[in-house]
Amino acid sequence: MSGYKRVLLKLSGEALMGEDPYGINRATIVKMVEDIAQVVRSGVQLAIVIGGGNIFRGVAGGAVGMDRATADYMGMLATVMNSLALADAMRHAGLVARVMSAISIDQVVESYVRPKALQYLEEGKSVIFAGGTGNPFFTTDTAAALRAAEVGAEVMLKATKVDGIYTADPARDPQATRFDQISFDEAIVRRLQVMDATAFALCRDQGLPIRVFSIFKPGALLRVVQGEPEGTLVHL
């Protein structure tokens, strides 16, 4: 199988914490950017969506009992902060990244406009989509699926702490086995907690495959975009 030309990478906010309880671990984000740089320099057009769990985790105690929509908007702002940090780290590595937000904060980042995002990708700039979908009640996984479909990505890459999708949580169940590939329908029926059902369904309906792999495995991201069988492939 040959490599991909345009991909969307979904990073979890938690991955930025490294060994810290919350926040952004500088060494971790620098290491991530090294992997991202390999991909960009190989000529692949890269869009990125990043979650906000690492920042929101620090205020989660205060969010108990909070209105769900309010908490979701706080989470969206956390993704903007992560996107700015990632873009800055990419700039230090000599890469050009543009942050586009689904919620309007014009003094900080430009608002998401699809034709502009496509133009940036064509120009070889990476685009980081912040602010989720811009609506409460939707996860950043769903935002990633939506943006991947909008920009015509060939695959959605879901970077996690584990190297694929397992029959159970491998940290808790030593008997858990990893799927090399699995269909969308089976992943939804088995309720595999890799992504929420809305994101799975959106990718399935758009015929957009998902590749789940470990962001902490050296060189894994480059191998994935080159079409090598890394992690687990979710497909029709």
CSV table of C-alpha atoms in Angstrom, one decimal:
chain,number,residue,atom,x,y,z
A,1,MET,CA,0.0,0.0,0.0
A,2,SER,CA,1.3,3.4,-0.9
A,3,GLY,CA,1.3,6.4,1.5
A,4,TYR,CA,-1.3,9.1,2.0
A,5,LYS,CA,-1.1,12.6,0.6
A,6,ARG,CA,-3.5,14.4,3.0
A,7,VAL,CA,-4.2,13.2,6.6
A,8,LEU,CA,-5.8,14.4,9.7
A,9,LEU,CA,-4.1,13.7,13.0
A,10,LYS,CA,-6.2,13.6,16.2
A,11,LEU,CA,-4.1,14.1,19.3
A,12,SER,CA,-5.5,13.8,22.8
A,13,GLY,CA,-4.9,16.6,25.2
A,14,GLU,CA,-3.8,14.1,27.8
A,15,ALA,CA,-0.9,13.0,25.6
A,16,LEU,CA,0.6,16.5,26.1
A,17,MET,CA,0.9,16.0,29.9
A,18,GLY,CA,3.7,13.5,29.7
A,19,GLU,CA,4.2,12.4,33.3
A,20,ASP,CA,2.6,15.5,34.7
A,21,PRO,CA,-0.8,15.4,36.4
A,22,TYR,CA,-2.1,18.1,34.0
A,23,GLY,CA,-0.9,20.9,31.8
A,24,ILE,CA,1.6,20.8,29.0
A,25,ASN,CA,4.9,19.0,29.4
A,26,ARG,CA,7.5,20.8,27.2
A,27,ALA,CA,9.7,17.8,26.5
A,28,THR,CA,6.6,15.8,25.5
A,29,ILE,CA,5.4,18.4,23.0
A,30,VAL,CA,8.9,18.8,21.5
A,31,LYS,CA,9.1,15.0,21.0
A,32,MET,CA,5.7,15.0,19.3
A,33,VAL,CA,6.7,17.8,17.0
A,34,GLU,CA,9.8,15.9,16.0
A,35,ASP,CA,7.5,13.1,14.7
A,36,ILE,CA,5.2,15.6,13.1
A,37,ALA,CA,8.2,17.3,11.3
A,38,GLN,CA,9.2,13.9,9.7
A,39,VAL,CA,5.7,13.7,8.2
A,40,VAL,CA,5.5,17.3,7.0
A,41,ARG,CA,9.0,17.1,5.4
A,42,SER,CA,8.0,13.9,3.6
A,43,GLY,CA,5.5,16.0,1.7
A,44,VAL,CA,2.3,14.9,3.4
A,45,GLN,CA,-0.4,17.6,3.9
A,46,LEU,CA,-1.2,17.5,7.6
A,47,ALA,CA,-4.2,18.8,9.5
A,48,ILE,CA,-4.4,18.4,13.3
A,49,VAL,CA,-7.1,18.4,15.9
A,50,ILE,CA,-6.1,18.3,19.5
A,51,GLY,CA,-8.2,17.7,22.6
A,52,GLY,CA,-8.2,19.7,25.8
A,53,GLY,CA,-8.3,17.1,28.6
A,54,ASN,CA,-4.8,18.0,29.9
A,55,ILE,CA,-6.0,21.6,30.8
A,56,PHE,CA,-9.5,20.8,31.7
A,57,ARG,CA,-8.3,18.1,34.0
A,58,GLY,CA,-6.7,20.8,36.2
A,59,VAL,CA,-10.1,22.5,36.6
A,60,ALA,CA,-12.3,19.4,36.5
A,61,GLY,CA,-13.0,19.5,40.3
A,62,GLY,CA,-14.5,23.0,39.9
A,63,ALA,CA,-16.7,21.8,36.9
A,64,VAL,CA,-18.6,19.2,39.1
A,65,GLY,CA,-22.3,20.2,39.0
A,66,MET,CA,-21.6,22.7,36.3
A,67,ASP,CA,-24.0,23.1,33.3
A,68,ARG,CA,-22.9,20.7,30.6
A,69,ALA,CA,-22.8,23.4,27.8
A,70,THR,CA,-20.7,25.7,30.0
A,71,ALA,CA,-18.2,22.9,30.8
A,72,ASP,CA,-18.0,22.1,27.1
A,73,TYR,CA,-17.2,25.7,26.1
A,74,MET,CA,-14.4,25.6,28.7
A,75,GLY,CA,-13.1,22.5,27.1
A,76,MET,CA,-13.2,24.2,23.7
A,77,LEU,CA,-11.1,27.1,25.1
A,78,ALA,CA,-8.6,24.5,26.4
A,79,THR,CA,-8.2,23.1,22.9
A,80,VAL,CA,-7.4,26.6,21.7
A,81,MET,CA,-4.6,26.9,24.3
A,82,ASN,CA,-3.2,23.5,23.3
A,83,SER,CA,-3.4,24.4,19.6
A,84,LEU,CA,-1.4,27.6,20.2
A,85,ALA,CA,1.2,25.7,22.2
A,86,LEU,CA,1.5,23.1,19.5
A,87,ALA,CA,1.8,25.7,16.7
A,88,ASP,CA,4.5,27.5,18.6
A,89,ALA,CA,6.5,24.3,19.1
A,90,MET,CA,6.1,23.6,15.4
A,91,ARG,CA,7.4,27.1,14.6
A,92,HIS,CA,10.4,26.5,16.7
A,93,ALA,CA,11.1,23.3,14.7
A,94,GLY,CA,10.9,25.3,11.5
A,95,LEU,CA,7.4,24.2,10.4
A,96,VAL,CA,4.6,26.6,9.3
A,97,ALA,CA,1.4,25.9,11.2
A,98,ARG,CA,-1.9,27.9,11.2
A,99,VAL,CA,-4.4,27.6,14.0
A,100,MET,CA,-8.0,28.0,12.9
A,101,SER,CA,-10.7,28.1,15.6
A,102,ALA,CA,-14.4,27.0,15.4
A,103,ILE,CA,-15.2,29.7,18.0
A,104,SER,CA,-14.4,33.2,17.1
A,105,ILE,CA,-11.4,34.7,19.1
A,106,ASP,CA,-10.1,37.0,16.4
A,107,GLN,CA,-7.3,38.7,18.5
A,108,VAL,CA,-5.8,35.3,19.2
A,109,VAL,CA,-6.4,32.9,16.3
A,110,GLU,CA,-8.2,33.1,12.9
A,111,SER,CA,-11.6,31.7,12.6
A,112,TYR,CA,-12.1,28.4,10.7
A,113,VAL,CA,-13.0,29.0,7.1
A,114,ARG,CA,-12.9,25.9,4.9
A,115,PRO,CA,-11.6,27.3,1.7
A,116,LYS,CA,-8.8,29.1,3.6
A,117,ALA,CA,-7.9,25.8,5.4
A,118,LEU,CA,-7.7,24.0,2.1
A,119,GLN,CA,-5.5,26.7,0.7
A,120,TYR,CA,-3.1,26.4,3.6
A,121,LEU,CA,-2.9,22.6,3.1
A,122,GLU,CA,-2.2,23.0,-0.6
A,123,GLU,CA,0.6,25.5,0.2
A,124,GLY,CA,2.2,22.8,2.4
A,125,LYS,CA,1.3,24.5,5.7
A,126,SER,CA,-0.1,22.4,8.6
A,127,VAL,CA,-3.5,23.5,9.9
A,128,ILE,CA,-4.5,23.0,13.5
A,129,PHE,CA,-8.2,23.0,14.1
A,130,ALA,CA,-9.1,24.4,17.5
A,131,GLY,CA,-12.4,24.9,19.4
A,132,GLY,CA,-13.9,21.5,18.6
A,133,THR,CA,-16.9,21.8,16.4
A,134,GLY,CA,-17.8,25.1,18.0
A,135,ASN,CA,-20.8,23.5,19.6
A,136,PRO,CA,-21.3,21.9,23.1
A,137,PHE,CA,-22.2,18.2,23.4
A,138,PHE,CA,-19.7,17.2,20.7
A,139,THR,CA,-16.3,15.7,21.5
A,140,THR,CA,-13.0,16.6,19.8
A,141,ASP,CA,-13.1,13.1,18.2
A,142,THR,CA,-16.3,14.2,16.4
A,143,ALA,CA,-14.6,17.5,15.5
A,144,ALA,CA,-11.7,15.6,14.1
A,145,ALA,CA,-14.0,13.4,12.0
A,146,LEU,CA,-15.9,16.4,10.8
A,147,ARG,CA,-12.8,18.4,9.8
A,148,ALA,CA,-11.2,15.3,8.1
A,149,ALA,CA,-14.3,14.9,6.0
A,150,GLU,CA,-14.4,18.7,5.2
A,151,VAL,CA,-10.8,18.9,4.0
A,152,GLY,CA,-10.9,15.6,2.1
A,153,ALA,CA,-8.4,13.8,4.3
A,154,GLU,CA,-7.7,10.2,3.1
A,155,VAL,CA,-7.5,8.9,6.6
A,156,MET,CA,-8.0,10.0,10.2
A,157,LEU,CA,-5.1,9.1,12.4
A,158,LYS,CA,-6.0,8.7,16.1
A,159,ALA,CA,-2.9,9.0,18.2
A,160,THR,CA,-3.3,7.3,21.7
A,161,LYS,CA,-1.3,6.0,24.6
A,162,VAL,CA,-1.7,2.4,23.4
A,163,ASP,CA,-0.7,0.9,20.0
A,164,GLY,CA,-4.1,0.2,18.6
A,165,ILE,CA,-7.6,-1.1,19.5
A,166,TYR,CA,-7.8,-4.0,22.0
A,167,THR,CA,-10.6,-6.4,22.9
A,168,ALA,CA,-10.3,-4.9,26.4
A,169,ASP,CA,-8.2,-2.3,28.3
A,170,PRO,CA,-4.7,-3.8,28.0
A,171,ALA,CA,-3.6,-2.0,31.2
A,172,ARG,CA,-6.2,-3.9,33.2
A,173,ASP,CA,-6.6,-7.2,31.2
A,174,PRO,CA,-3.4,-9.1,30.4
A,175,GLN,CA,-5.5,-11.4,28.1
A,176,ALA,CA,-6.6,-8.4,25.9
A,177,THR,CA,-5.6,-8.9,22.2
A,178,ARG,CA,-5.1,-6.2,19.6
A,179,PHE,CA,-7.1,-6.0,16.4
A,180,ASP,CA,-5.0,-5.5,13.2
A,181,GLN,CA,-8.2,-4.2,11.6
A,182,ILE,CA,-11.9,-4.0,12.5
A,183,SER,CA,-15.0,-2.7,10.8
A,184,PHE,CA,-16.9,0.4,11.9
A,185,ASP,CA,-20.0,-1.6,12.7
A,186,GLU,CA,-18.1,-4.1,14.9
A,187,ALA,CA,-16.3,-1.3,16.7
A,188,ILE,CA,-19.7,0.4,17.4
A,189,VAL,CA,-21.4,-2.8,18.5
A,190,ARG,CA,-18.6,-3.8,20.8
A,191,ARG,CA,-18.6,-0.3,22.3
A,192,LEU,CA,-14.8,-0.1,22.0
A,193,GLN,CA,-13.9,3.1,23.9
A,194,VAL,CA,-11.5,4.5,21.4
A,195,MET,CA,-13.8,7.1,20.0
A,196,ASP,CA,-17.4,8.1,20.7
A,197,ALA,CA,-20.2,6.6,18.5
A,198,THR,CA,-20.9,9.9,16.8
A,199,ALA,CA,-17.3,10.2,15.5
A,200,PHE,CA,-17.3,6.5,14.4
A,201,ALA,CA,-20.7,6.9,12.6
A,202,LEU,CA,-19.5,10.1,10.8
A,203,CYS,CA,-16.3,8.4,9.6
A,204,ARG,CA,-18.3,5.3,8.5
A,205,ASP,CA,-20.9,7.4,6.6
A,206,GLN,CA,-18.1,9.3,4.8
A,207,GLY,CA,-16.1,6.1,4.1
A,208,LEU,CA,-13.2,7.7,6.0
A,209,PRO,CA,-10.9,5.0,7.5
A,210,ILE,CA,-9.4,5.5,11.0
A,211,ARG,CA,-5.9,4.3,12.0
A,212,VAL,CA,-5.4,4.0,15.7
A,213,PHE,CA,-1.7,3.9,16.9
A,214,SER,CA,0.6,4.9,19.7
A,215,ILE,CA,2.0,8.5,19.6
A,216,PHE,CA,4.7,7.4,22.0
A,217,LYS,CA,6.1,4.7,19.7
A,218,PRO,CA,9.2,6.2,17.9
A,219,GLY,CA,8.6,6.7,14.2
A,220,ALA,CA,5.0,5.3,14.3
A,221,LEU,CA,3.4,8.4,12.8
A,222,LEU,CA,5.7,8.4,9.8
A,223,ARG,CA,5.1,4.6,9.3
A,224,VAL,CA,1.3,5.2,9.4
A,225,VAL,CA,1.3,7.9,6.8
A,226,GLN,CA,3.6,5.8,4.5
A,227,GLY,CA,0.9,3.2,4.6
A,228,GLU,CA,2.6,0.6,6.8
A,229,PRO,CA,0.4,-1.6,9.0
A,230,GLU,CA,0.9,0.1,12.3
A,231,GLY,CA,-1.7,-0.1,15.0
A,232,THR,CA,-5.3,-0.9,14.1
A,233,LEU,CA,-7.2,0.1,11.0
A,234,VAL,CA,-11.0,0.8,11.3
A,235,HIS,CA,-12.7,0.5,8.0
A,236,LEU,CA,-16.0,-0.1,6.2
